[in-house]
Amino acid sequence: MITGTHNGHTWHFSTIGGVKRVNIDTANDLVHLKDLDPKLWTALSCPINGLEIDPKTLALIDTDNDGQIKVPEVIDAVNWMVSVLKDPGDLLLQNEHFPISAINDATEEGRTLLESAKVILRTLGKTHEQTLTVEETGDTKKIFATTLFNGDGIISEDATTDATLVQLMKEIMQHAGSVTDRGGKEGISTDILNAFFEQCQQYVAWQAKRENAPDTITPLGAHTDAAYNNYLAIKAKVDDLFIRCRLAAFDPASAAVLNLQTERVAQITTRDLSAAMDEIATYPLARIEAGRSLPLTTGINPAWEAQMHTFRQLTASKLFPGKDSITEQEWNGLAAVFAPYAVWLAEKGGNKAEPLGLDRVREILAGDGKERLAALIAEDNATAQEANNIIMVNKLVRYYRDLYKLIRNFVTFFDFYTPGSKAIFQAGTLYIDQRSCDLCIKVSDIARHNALAAFSGMYLLYCDCTSKATNEKMTIVAALTNGDVDNLVVGRNALFFDRQGNDWDATIMKIVENPISIRQAFFSPYRKAVNFIETNVNKMAASQDEKVVANMNTNIESLPAKAEESKEKKAPAPPFDVGKFVGIFAAIGLALGAIGTALASVVGGFMKLTWWKMPLAIAGLLLVISGPAMVIAYLKLRKRNLAPILDANGWAINANVVINIYFGKTLTQLAELPDGSRVNINDPFTKKKQPIWPAVFLFSVMAGVALYLLIKHKILNIHF
């Protein structure tokens, strides 16, 4: 441990994960945390989401609401807790239950918080208790449920017993909306109140325009709205009729074409015409003739008779009394008649107040309801400070429980390097291939992980996880730091347990390969050689199989032709030319000879070694093959660093988060039989062994060694 004094405080440091990290384990450490050089902090920033710590607590610490917690915000949170607690060392306890006696009542803020805490206890019916929990202080609905005013600027129906105001509030919430107050009740705010009365004023002003010019805006009186809607419904069809009539006047021969074609009628005459009204509605409104007027009584398309009857009753009977038809010019004049009404409709305001009716809206505007409701809202706002103090108690209780946990995982990463503990970024445990991986981290940005994961130097498994219980999905990255990787491939399934014990179905979707252990590196060249041989043997076997199948198919297809050729005398096969293959045989012989000579030299040289040098020669050969892979693996394993993975998740890591070989073994546990287990080795599915052959082999080896020793002794003229 290293110590150092700064601003009168002695800091203690420990080497953890190859880095000197400060110890935060006393009240004085917390008091002087503001004096600690940020360069000595393990992290400078972390996200508020995706961590195993209450996100509501982190949101309170994140005072600038940018989704990240930074060094100054941690210091501000610690300084505030130091100022409101009698003993800052209480934070080290991380207690779920906050004793209100711990509040420093020697300061004004402390006395205010203490009084607010007592109010919460009384509200919750816990007057005889002296502790609070996060669940209790965070339940604002329950705390403010019995209070008329809670300082949020929102009033509900419970704020008054005046029936007139209650009715007005109901109308406002129904037609202008509502918001939920701290007590969980629906109510209105100043914005909603002002918006409602603005709607009322707009609606009354709009109606006043019509009342001031009734003859212009509503030429048909109370029926103007219905008449205008009917006019819009038939306008396109009537305009189509007059255009067709003008075309018939332009070219009389086109009248037959413009009229209803006989073929179209013939197609529907065999059907129930009452069910073909949609088809009939597409026919012209009336018969096409040059210079024809719009008929109002007879000769109208049956599908349009009802609407034309309405037009005659509401509009034509008032503007064209006694007429059975109107000309095109008279029809076009209706646009000018309805134009002021159309403009007035377009200027309509106060839609939200309209359902109340004009009389009720005017009654509301004439009364003093707005002023009285505004006074109630002002009265509620007057209690804002007291209510906010109650909210601050929730902040106090949350910090009391969670702040030191954040410090241990932000300033020092103490929880990560402590056996039996888990850091706040460790999401759970992945079980796969007879092992459990404890270093599992939620992936928030897969693109950034793709760019940074390779710099970690770790063997990583990216898994898509799905919870069948909640239908939630997430992606995690698990670090494999122990065991082998022979059976790990993309697509394999696994099981992930989160920190709450919930199980998730996991599937490997990406693998980042890096060394796992020196043992694995030792065998990696041989595995690669075996894989290479297997791959090439499989290729050769597959190729040969394809040739055999192809030859067989060719022979089968040529059978008829060969049957006919058999009747003819076959030409004799050419004689075997020995000279042609002499060179080939000679080359093969030379190659085999060279290989045999090399093997003989190796074996001969090995046999000439003194007996104690033989194991060394074998070990040397193994080192030549596996040594480079082991050295490379050792160098990489020493530098495995979690920082790039955390950086990809939004952290700003300020120091190496090294995972050395020994520490890595604690993060991935291999399957082991429990102590005291009994194993039945009689496997019924194992091939029965023949003990004679191992005995023969062992005897041959021993005889060979004895013969070698006898020969060596004879050469050295050693006599028994």
XYZ file of C-alpha atoms in Angstrom:
720
model
C 0.000 0.000 0.000
C 1.201 3.497 -0.840
C 0.223 6.635 1.088
C 0.343 10.266 0.094
C -0.770 13.520 1.732
C -2.640 16.269 -0.132
C -4.398 19.297 1.404
C -3.880 17.850 4.874
C -5.422 14.472 4.032
C -3.449 11.264 3.710
C -4.594 9.112 0.806
C -3.999 5.381 0.697
C -3.421 3.559 -2.586
C -3.415 -0.125 -3.475
C -2.159 -1.829 -6.607
C -5.237 -3.481 -8.128
C -5.171 -4.928 -11.618
C -1.701 -3.535 -12.229
C -2.783 0.049 -11.493
C -2.389 2.088 -8.317
C -5.931 2.888 -7.244
C -7.005 5.088 -4.364
C -8.796 3.562 -1.385
C -12.096 5.226 -0.442
C -12.911 3.519 2.838
C -13.172 6.243 5.508
C -15.358 9.274 6.172
C -12.350 11.555 5.648
C -11.797 10.029 2.220
C -15.325 11.080 1.275
C -14.915 14.553 2.757
C -11.729 15.131 0.740
C -12.822 13.390 -2.461
C -13.133 16.827 -4.084
C -9.371 17.260 -3.598
C -8.432 14.005 -5.327
C -6.781 14.606 -8.697
C -9.170 13.379 -11.457
C -6.175 11.776 -13.145
C -6.225 9.227 -10.308
C -9.873 8.278 -10.890
C -10.469 5.000 -12.734
C -13.416 6.454 -14.688
C -14.236 9.995 -15.746
C -17.745 9.352 -17.034
C -20.346 6.586 -17.163
C -23.870 6.214 -18.594
C -26.935 6.248 -16.346
C -28.584 3.343 -18.161
C -27.644 -0.319 -18.561
C -25.951 -0.571 -15.139
C -26.820 -2.712 -12.126
C -27.685 0.252 -9.927
C -30.974 2.110 -9.579
C -31.222 4.376 -12.664
C -33.434 6.829 -10.732
C -30.557 7.469 -8.352
C -28.173 7.992 -11.247
C -30.675 10.364 -12.879
C -30.626 12.512 -9.728
C -26.806 12.628 -9.799
C -26.913 13.558 -13.521
C -27.796 17.188 -12.840
C -27.318 18.376 -16.437
C -29.582 15.586 -17.768
C -27.197 14.533 -20.543
C -27.436 10.826 -19.739
C -23.842 10.697 -18.417
C -22.415 10.986 -14.915
C -19.133 12.869 -14.773
C -16.530 13.563 -12.099
C -17.936 16.990 -11.052
C -21.418 15.507 -10.613
C -20.088 12.728 -8.370
C -18.188 15.288 -6.310
C -21.303 17.496 -5.983
C -23.360 14.513 -4.808
C -20.721 13.528 -2.225
C -20.310 17.120 -0.977
C -24.069 17.469 -0.511
C -24.272 14.235 1.468
C -21.300 15.270 3.593
C -23.110 18.515 4.452
C -26.467 16.949 5.436
C -25.205 13.929 7.407
C -23.869 14.015 10.915
C -21.353 11.299 10.039
C -20.389 10.989 6.325
C -18.998 7.566 7.177
C -22.589 6.285 7.258
C -22.422 6.204 3.450
C -19.948 3.326 3.679
C -22.709 1.139 5.121
C -24.856 1.267 1.978
C -27.861 0.686 4.220
C -31.330 0.120 2.764
C -32.951 1.802 5.794
C -32.142 5.446 6.376
C -32.361 6.595 10.033
C -33.635 10.179 10.147
C -31.477 10.710 13.230
C -28.479 10.671 10.831
C -29.539 14.051 9.374
C -27.316 16.931 10.432
C -29.831 19.254 12.138
C -27.119 21.769 12.928
C -27.678 23.420 9.529
C -30.795 25.083 8.100
C -30.974 22.631 5.224
C -30.575 19.701 7.594
C -33.406 20.923 9.847
C -35.645 21.351 6.808
C -34.882 17.827 5.573
C -35.499 16.404 9.058
C -38.888 18.083 9.300
C -39.799 16.884 5.804
C -38.769 13.352 6.736
C -41.085 13.489 9.748
C -43.917 14.697 7.513
C -43.384 11.670 5.258
C -43.449 9.328 8.257
C -46.726 10.884 9.468
C -48.232 10.697 5.995
C -47.289 7.018 5.696
C -48.654 6.274 9.160
C -45.213 5.516 10.604
C -45.144 8.094 13.391
C -43.516 5.626 15.787
C -40.733 4.637 13.382
C -37.544 6.536 12.623
C -36.318 5.023 9.344
C -37.241 5.449 5.692
C -36.555 3.399 2.590
C -36.292 4.322 -1.093
C -39.564 2.517 -1.788
C -41.337 4.731 0.766
C -39.840 8.092 -0.165
C -40.184 7.334 -3.889
C -43.937 6.661 -3.634
C -44.995 10.281 -4.147
C -48.559 9.256 -4.989
C -48.978 7.801 -1.541
C -47.177 10.676 0.191
C -49.281 13.378 -1.479
C -52.509 11.379 -1.806
C -54.122 13.011 1.254
C -52.858 16.560 0.657
C -54.938 19.204 -1.129
C -51.840 21.079 -2.281
C -48.510 19.478 -3.133
C -46.547 22.278 -4.768
C -46.606 21.001 -8.328
C -48.905 23.708 -9.723
C -51.670 21.185 -10.480
C -55.063 21.167 -8.757
C -57.592 18.347 -8.800
C -61.282 18.285 -7.948
C -60.328 17.696 -4.291
C -58.868 21.204 -4.095
C -62.328 22.753 -3.582
C -65.808 21.855 -2.346
C -67.532 24.451 -4.541
C -69.810 22.511 -6.921
C -69.583 25.241 -9.571
C -65.787 25.096 -9.668
C -65.793 21.292 -9.614
C -68.128 21.255 -12.650
C -65.933 23.767 -14.466
C -62.814 21.725 -13.714
C -64.477 18.594 -15.091
C -65.420 20.454 -18.289
C -61.884 21.787 -18.661
C -60.320 18.327 -18.209
C -62.821 16.774 -20.599
C -62.374 19.287 -23.407
C -58.872 20.762 -22.872
C -57.006 17.863 -21.248
C -55.502 17.126 -17.854
C -52.218 16.253 -16.160
C -51.344 13.961 -13.244
C -50.179 15.610 -10.033
C -47.695 14.252 -7.506
C -50.506 12.515 -5.680
C -51.495 10.571 -8.783
C -54.705 12.558 -9.333
C -55.846 14.117 -12.589
C -56.013 17.899 -12.536
C -55.371 21.140 -14.389
C -52.426 23.497 -14.521
C -52.123 27.160 -15.403
C -51.335 26.322 -19.025
C -54.404 24.114 -19.396
C -56.616 26.724 -17.695
C -55.418 29.527 -19.978
C -55.662 27.352 -23.087
C -59.279 26.430 -22.291
C -60.417 29.998 -21.805
C -58.565 31.019 -24.971
C -60.606 28.400 -26.811
C -63.814 29.757 -25.304
C -62.986 33.311 -26.379
C -62.126 32.196 -29.926
C -65.384 30.264 -30.225
C -67.524 33.189 -29.021
C -65.716 35.653 -31.332
C -66.236 33.325 -34.300
C -69.937 32.979 -33.593
C -70.223 36.757 -33.196
C -69.168 37.250 -36.826
C -72.122 35.182 -38.005
C -74.513 36.983 -35.689
C -73.356 40.394 -36.934
C -73.954 39.542 -40.651
C -76.628 36.849 -40.721
C -77.989 37.609 -44.202
C -74.535 37.441 -45.783
C -72.979 34.533 -43.905
C -76.131 32.434 -43.491
C -78.343 33.264 -46.501
C -80.533 30.233 -45.833
C -80.845 30.823 -42.115
C -80.612 27.828 -39.823
C -80.519 25.520 -42.861
C -77.419 27.136 -44.340
C -75.007 24.529 -42.954
C -77.058 21.576 -44.228
C -77.641 23.262 -47.571
C -73.934 24.037 -47.997
C -72.913 20.456 -47.238
C -75.506 19.189 -49.747
C -74.198 21.643 -52.338
C -70.652 20.323 -51.894
C -71.906 16.724 -52.176
C -73.555 17.209 -55.603
C -71.312 19.915 -57.052
C -68.916 17.644 -58.948
C -71.781 15.626 -60.442
C -73.743 18.692 -61.544
C -70.619 20.310 -63.023
C -70.021 17.071 -64.960
C -73.585 17.223 -66.352
C -73.240 20.784 -67.652
C -69.844 20.044 -69.232
C -71.326 17.074 -71.087
C -74.224 19.259 -72.271
C -71.819 21.886 -73.580
C -69.878 19.204 -75.453
C -73.143 17.980 -77.003
C -73.875 21.524 -78.154
C -70.373 21.741 -79.612
C -70.764 18.451 -81.497
C -74.334 17.048 -81.643
C -72.970 13.725 -82.849
C -71.194 13.239 -79.522
C -74.424 13.251 -77.536
C -74.866 9.508 -77.943
C -71.347 8.884 -76.666
C -71.742 11.289 -73.744
C -75.008 9.705 -72.694
C -75.273 6.390 -70.976
C -74.109 3.596 -73.256
C -76.538 0.758 -73.792
C -73.802 -1.823 -73.278
C -73.114 -0.603 -69.715
C -76.791 -0.912 -68.784
C -77.009 -4.344 -70.363
C -74.216 -5.583 -68.109
C -76.232 -4.941 -64.921
C -79.806 -5.680 -66.047
C -79.413 -9.334 -65.137
C -78.441 -8.406 -61.554
C -80.443 -7.050 -58.644
C -80.350 -3.342 -59.510
C -80.865 -2.347 -55.887
C -77.437 -3.850 -55.205
C -75.893 -2.052 -58.185
C -76.462 1.518 -57.026
C -72.714 2.183 -56.771
C -72.374 1.342 -60.466
C -75.470 3.413 -61.361
C -74.058 6.376 -59.387
C -71.221 6.617 -61.928
C -73.680 7.276 -64.769
C -74.485 10.899 -65.766
C -76.826 12.820 -63.430
C -79.434 13.281 -66.212
C -79.814 12.768 -69.923
C -77.266 14.728 -71.979
C -78.756 17.294 -74.357
C -77.387 20.486 -75.823
C -78.406 23.523 -73.743
C -80.216 21.455 -71.123
C -80.950 22.779 -67.645
C -80.495 20.865 -64.376
C -83.721 18.953 -63.640
C -84.975 19.186 -60.064
C -87.929 16.789 -60.087
C -87.828 14.183 -62.879
C -85.304 12.543 -65.225
C -82.671 12.286 -62.491
C -80.236 9.392 -62.058
C -81.896 7.119 -59.425
C -78.691 6.974 -57.369
C -78.774 10.776 -56.967
C -82.489 11.342 -56.462
C -82.323 11.638 -52.658
C -79.540 14.233 -52.701
C -81.252 16.226 -55.482
C -84.467 16.141 -53.424
C -82.554 17.632 -50.467
C -81.085 20.278 -52.782
C -84.563 21.194 -54.000
C -85.946 21.434 -50.445
C -83.084 23.366 -48.797
C -81.688 25.511 -51.580
C -83.695 25.647 -54.843
C -87.051 26.234 -53.149
C -85.570 29.288 -51.347
C -83.387 30.773 -54.098
C -85.320 29.568 -57.180
C -88.963 29.236 -56.003
C -91.427 27.479 -58.326
C -88.771 26.163 -60.741
C -88.485 22.549 -61.845
C -84.999 23.115 -63.279
C -82.179 25.665 -63.132
C -79.779 26.816 -65.796
C -76.015 26.468 -65.683
C -75.675 30.185 -64.991
C -78.031 29.924 -62.011
C -76.111 26.933 -60.726
C -72.796 28.767 -60.981
C -74.279 31.659 -59.036
C -74.619 29.451 -55.978
C -70.842 29.584 -55.466
C -71.100 33.309 -54.753
C -74.086 32.741 -52.456
C -72.206 30.247 -50.285
C -68.795 32.006 -50.479
C -69.180 34.123 -47.263
C -70.299 31.039 -45.353
C -67.325 29.061 -46.659
C -64.932 31.832 -45.551
C -66.560 31.937 -42.118
C -66.188 28.200 -41.728
C -62.498 28.395 -42.638
C -61.977 30.959 -39.870
C -63.528 28.724 -37.246
C -61.863 28.889 -33.826
C -62.460 27.366 -30.409
C -63.028 23.794 -31.559
C -62.396 22.388 -28.077
C -65.054 24.654 -26.546
C -67.669 24.010 -29.252
C -69.048 20.767 -27.688
C -70.112 22.789 -24.639
C -72.523 24.882 -26.734
C -72.535 28.629 -27.263
C -74.712 29.406 -24.268
C -72.553 27.440 -21.802
C -69.360 28.965 -23.188
C -70.733 32.454 -22.742
C -71.820 31.571 -19.233
C -68.292 30.387 -18.399
C -66.722 33.549 -19.788
C -69.167 35.736 -17.910
C -68.370 34.091 -14.564
C -65.325 34.330 -12.277
C -64.367 30.662 -12.537
C -61.049 31.354 -14.201
C -59.892 33.723 -11.470
C -60.957 31.376 -8.685
C -59.211 28.400 -10.251
C -56.095 30.486 -10.849
C -56.125 31.414 -7.151
C -56.219 27.716 -6.186
C -53.264 26.994 -8.476
C -51.350 29.895 -6.917
C -52.100 28.476 -3.472
C -50.735 25.124 -4.576
C -47.578 26.768 -5.952
C -47.082 28.485 -2.612
C -46.380 25.091 -1.054
C -43.795 24.215 -3.711
C -40.820 24.659 -1.400
C -42.261 22.389 1.255
C -43.178 19.772 -1.335
C -39.755 19.995 -2.959
C -38.169 19.435 0.429
C -40.141 16.210 0.693
C -38.794 15.242 -2.741
C -35.276 16.051 -1.504
C -35.714 13.475 1.256
C -36.088 10.855 -1.475
C -32.807 12.091 -2.970
C -31.175 11.851 0.463
C -32.350 8.270 1.043
C -31.276 7.171 -2.446
C -27.811 8.667 -2.080
C -27.497 7.071 1.364
C -28.080 3.651 -0.218
C -26.429 3.940 -3.647
C -23.795 6.707 -3.708
C -20.931 4.728 -2.159
C -21.692 1.825 -4.503
C -21.242 4.213 -7.426
C -17.972 5.502 -5.956
C -16.595 1.960 -5.608
C -17.334 1.365 -9.283
C -16.393 4.810 -10.589
C -13.378 6.019 -8.661
C -11.657 2.704 -7.898
C -13.420 -0.263 -9.625
C -13.127 -1.895 -6.213
C -16.168 -4.144 -6.702
C -14.826 -5.514 -9.978
C -11.542 -6.630 -8.430
C -13.058 -7.907 -5.172
C -13.632 -11.700 -5.076
C -17.313 -12.496 -4.609
C -18.472 -9.044 -5.721
C -19.732 -7.830 -9.057
C -19.280 -4.433 -10.637
C -22.290 -2.367 -11.675
C -21.475 -3.010 -15.340
C -21.616 -6.811 -14.916
C -25.085 -7.760 -16.133
C -25.167 -11.416 -15.043
C -23.775 -14.858 -15.853
C -23.688 -16.771 -19.143
C -23.701 -20.572 -19.019
C -22.284 -22.299 -22.084
C -20.198 -25.392 -22.878
C -19.820 -26.519 -19.239
C -18.626 -23.164 -17.949
C -20.033 -19.943 -16.515
C -18.880 -16.506 -17.659
C -19.306 -13.816 -14.998
C -17.954 -10.929 -17.056
C -21.079 -10.197 -19.121
C -21.852 -6.623 -20.167
C -24.922 -5.221 -21.889
C -24.162 -3.853 -25.357
C -25.711 -0.458 -25.968
C -24.035 0.333 -29.311
C -23.018 -2.669 -31.413
C -21.337 -0.445 -34.024
C -18.939 1.038 -31.452
C -18.274 -2.425 -30.057
C -17.324 -3.659 -33.522
C -14.750 -0.863 -33.730
C -13.269 -1.173 -30.207
C -13.690 -4.797 -29.114
C -10.545 -6.032 -30.858
C -8.394 -3.702 -28.706
C -9.468 -5.483 -25.518
C -7.338 -8.569 -26.315
C -10.053 -10.854 -24.897
C -11.989 -13.761 -26.377
C -15.501 -12.297 -26.658
C -18.889 -13.880 -27.302
C -21.610 -11.504 -28.487
C -25.024 -12.992 -27.734
C -28.587 -11.999 -28.583
C -30.740 -12.637 -25.513
C -34.510 -13.014 -25.305
C -36.666 -13.304 -22.203
C -39.719 -15.469 -22.790
C -41.263 -14.167 -19.569
C -41.247 -10.500 -20.623
C -40.578 -10.734 -24.397
C -37.669 -8.334 -23.888
C -34.542 -8.512 -26.007
C -30.990 -7.356 -25.410
C -27.454 -7.970 -26.596
C -24.614 -8.861 -24.241
C -20.907 -9.454 -24.657
C -19.345 -12.187 -22.514
C -15.611 -12.492 -21.939
C -14.268 -16.073 -22.042
C -11.190 -16.148 -19.840
C -10.730 -19.859 -19.077
C -11.130 -23.252 -20.793
C -11.098 -24.267 -24.455
C -12.918 -22.931 -27.513
C -13.264 -26.080 -29.642
C -17.067 -26.193 -29.521
C -17.817 -22.465 -29.657
C -19.273 -21.343 -32.976
C -21.719 -18.679 -34.131
C -25.264 -19.927 -33.694
C -24.726 -21.978 -30.530
C -27.341 -21.542 -27.831
C -26.679 -20.754 -24.187
C -28.515 -19.584 -21.075
C -28.033 -16.172 -19.467
C -29.090 -15.260 -15.940
C -29.328 -11.548 -15.118
C -28.515 -10.076 -11.722
C -32.149 -10.477 -10.617
C -32.050 -14.216 -11.364
C -34.205 -14.039 -14.485
C -33.242 -16.422 -17.285
C -32.766 -15.383 -20.927
C -32.314 -17.532 -24.013
C -28.950 -16.583 -25.528
C -27.534 -17.254 -29.003
C -23.979 -16.487 -30.107
C -24.120 -13.987 -32.979
C -20.447 -12.966 -33.160
C -17.088 -14.180 -31.831
C -13.934 -12.082 -31.374
C -11.047 -14.567 -31.122
C -8.061 -13.981 -28.855
C -5.942 -16.239 -26.583
C -7.715 -17.597 -23.508
C -4.867 -19.359 -21.666
C -1.268 -20.550 -22.146
C -2.511 -24.150 -22.006
C -4.836 -23.470 -24.910
C -1.975 -21.768 -26.795
C 0.265 -24.837 -26.250
C -2.183 -27.127 -28.048
C -3.273 -24.593 -30.681
C -0.590 -25.545 -33.324
C -1.579 -29.207 -33.071
C -5.261 -28.346 -33.292
C -4.566 -26.272 -36.356
C -2.551 -29.110 -37.921
C -5.317 -31.602 -37.185
C -7.939 -29.234 -38.559
C -5.820 -28.698 -41.669
C -5.407 -32.454 -42.215
C -9.095 -33.109 -41.587
C -10.110 -30.346 -43.961
C -7.875 -31.569 -46.762
C -8.781 -35.237 -46.231
C -12.440 -34.287 -46.377
C -11.821 -32.348 -49.565
C -9.950 -35.267 -51.138
C -12.624 -37.749 -50.063
C -15.391 -35.528 -51.369
C -13.534 -35.014 -54.658
C -12.933 -38.738 -55.069
C -16.562 -39.462 -54.231
C -17.683 -37.013 -56.894
C -15.407 -38.701 -59.454
C -16.752 -42.142 -58.597
C -20.340 -40.964 -58.873
C -19.599 -39.165 -62.143
C -17.903 -42.252 -63.664
C -20.753 -44.459 -62.536
C -23.325 -42.133 -64.099
C -21.306 -42.003 -67.335
C -21.041 -45.793 -67.494
C -24.757 -46.207 -66.855
C -25.654 -43.693 -69.566
C -23.383 -45.447 -72.113
C -24.694 -48.973 -71.513
C -26.900 -49.186 -74.675
C -24.089 -48.019 -76.881
C -21.692 -50.548 -75.369
C -24.239 -53.345 -75.868
C -24.256 -52.647 -79.598
C -20.466 -52.331 -79.731
C -20.055 -55.731 -78.077
C -21.246 -57.376 -81.292
C -18.253 -55.989 -83.072
C -14.705 -57.162 -82.470
C -12.965 -54.967 -79.952
C -9.590 -53.533 -80.806
C -6.749 -55.038 -78.707
C -5.480 -52.858 -75.836
C -2.053 -51.290 -76.424
C 0.811 -53.125 -74.657
C 2.165 -51.724 -71.378
C 5.164 -49.521 -72.120
C 7.619 -50.056 -69.271
C 10.056 -47.472 -70.551
C 7.487 -44.743 -70.338
C 7.130 -45.200 -66.540
C 10.785 -45.783 -65.661
C 11.332 -42.101 -64.892
C 8.248 -41.906 -62.685
C 9.244 -44.952 -60.699
C 12.752 -43.589 -60.301
C 11.469 -40.236 -58.983
C 9.163 -41.923 -56.487
C 12.010 -44.120 -55.332
C 14.326 -41.142 -54.832
C 11.650 -39.297 -52.830
C 10.964 -42.276 -50.593
C 14.664 -42.790 -50.149
C 15.218 -39.169 -49.142
C 12.364 -39.336 -46.648
C 13.640 -42.615 -45.255
C 17.186 -41.248 -44.955
C 15.896 -38.161 -43.112
C 13.820 -40.226 -40.719
C 16.710 -42.606 -40.185
C 19.037 -39.686 -39.409
C 16.551 -38.244 -36.906
C 15.904 -41.582 -35.238
C 19.597 -42.458 -35.315
C 20.576 -39.136 -33.814
C 17.874 -39.475 -31.180
C 19.061 -43.001 -30.328
C 22.634 -41.811 -29.922
C 21.590 -39.413 -27.174
C 22.251 -40.250 -23.574
C 19.069 -41.558 -21.976
C 18.527 -38.452 -19.827
C 18.824 -36.198 -22.901
C 15.956 -37.877 -24.721
C 13.153 -36.230 -22.665
C 14.932 -32.907 -23.123
C 15.015 -33.432 -26.890
C 11.298 -34.211 -26.923
C 10.573 -31.163 -24.747
C 12.695 -29.015 -27.035
C 10.767 -30.212 -30.074
C 7.472 -29.401 -28.370
C 8.755 -25.958 -27.444
C 9.846 -25.293 -31.021
C 6.329 -26.090 -32.185
C 4.263 -24.564 -29.360
C 6.699 -22.004 -27.967
C 5.886 -19.089 -30.315
C 2.136 -19.500 -29.765
C 2.644 -19.655 -25.996
C 4.838 -16.535 -25.944
C 2.373 -14.573 -28.030
C -0.510 -15.769 -25.834
C 1.370 -14.827 -22.660
C 2.076 -11.312 -23.910
C -1.564 -10.819 -24.957
C -2.994 -12.297 -21.768
C -0.940 -9.878 -19.684
C -2.463 -6.961 -21.601
C -6.134 -7.970 -21.640
C -7.990 -4.740 -20.969
C -11.686 -4.212 -20.271
C -11.475 -0.460 -20.951
C -12.244 -0.597 -24.720
C -15.428 -2.599 -24.086
C -16.624 -0.134 -21.439
C -15.676 2.814 -23.650
C -17.866 1.324 -26.370
C -20.751 1.456 -23.870
C -20.333 5.157 -23.166
C -17.827 5.053 -20.310
C -14.767 7.267 -20.228
C -12.175 4.991 -18.639
C -9.193 6.830 -17.187
C -6.968 3.819 -16.353
C -6.267 0.304 -17.527
C -8.776 -2.286 -16.385
C -6.390 -5.218 -16.755
C -7.571 -8.824 -16.610
C -4.417 -10.859 -16.057
C -4.161 -14.639 -16.239
C -4.899 -15.337 -12.584
C -7.779 -12.858 -12.352
C -9.204 -14.151 -15.627
C -9.588 -17.641 -14.159
C -11.916 -16.215 -11.501
C -14.200 -14.673 -14.140
C -14.887 -17.934 -16.019
C -15.632 -20.995 -13.921
C -15.218 -24.486 -15.393
C -17.447 -27.427 -14.482
C -16.093 -29.409 -11.539
C -17.512 -32.364 -9.649
C -18.570 -31.468 -6.103
C -16.286 -32.555 -3.268
C -17.094 -36.040 -2.083
C -18.774 -37.059 -5.326
C -18.755 -40.721 -6.339
C -18.297 -41.679 -9.983
C -19.312 -44.961 -11.571
C -16.690 -45.549 -14.258
C -18.507 -48.497 -15.797
C -19.901 -46.757 -18.861
C -22.179 -49.234 -20.725
C -21.618 -47.376 -23.996
C -17.820 -47.414 -23.879
C -15.989 -49.914 -26.107
C -14.695 -52.805 -24.030
C -10.920 -52.704 -23.672
C -8.578 -55.562 -24.576
C -5.967 -55.581 -21.783
C -3.539 -57.779 -23.732
C -2.616 -55.116 -26.256
C -1.593 -52.436 -23.751
C 0.448 -55.093 -21.994
C 2.162 -56.081 -25.250
C 2.877 -52.445 -26.020
C 4.312 -51.790 -22.547
C 6.459 -54.932 -22.745
C 7.787 -53.900 -26.166
C 8.764 -50.464 -24.891
C 10.523 -51.887 -21.867
C 12.344 -54.462 -24.018
C 13.450 -51.754 -26.416
C 14.829 -49.620 -23.589
C 16.659 -52.603 -22.104
C 18.159 -53.518 -25.495
C 19.305 -49.948 -26.017
C 21.002 -49.865 -22.625
C 22.771 -53.168 -23.340
C 24.057 -51.874 -26.664
C 25.275 -48.644 -25.076
C 27.022 -50.551 -22.324
C 28.817 -52.770 -24.851
C 30.006 -49.822 -26.893
C 31.423 -48.238 -23.772
C 33.187 -51.533 -22.824
C 31.217 -51.740 -19.579
C 30.984 -55.337 -18.428
C 28.580 -56.737 -15.937
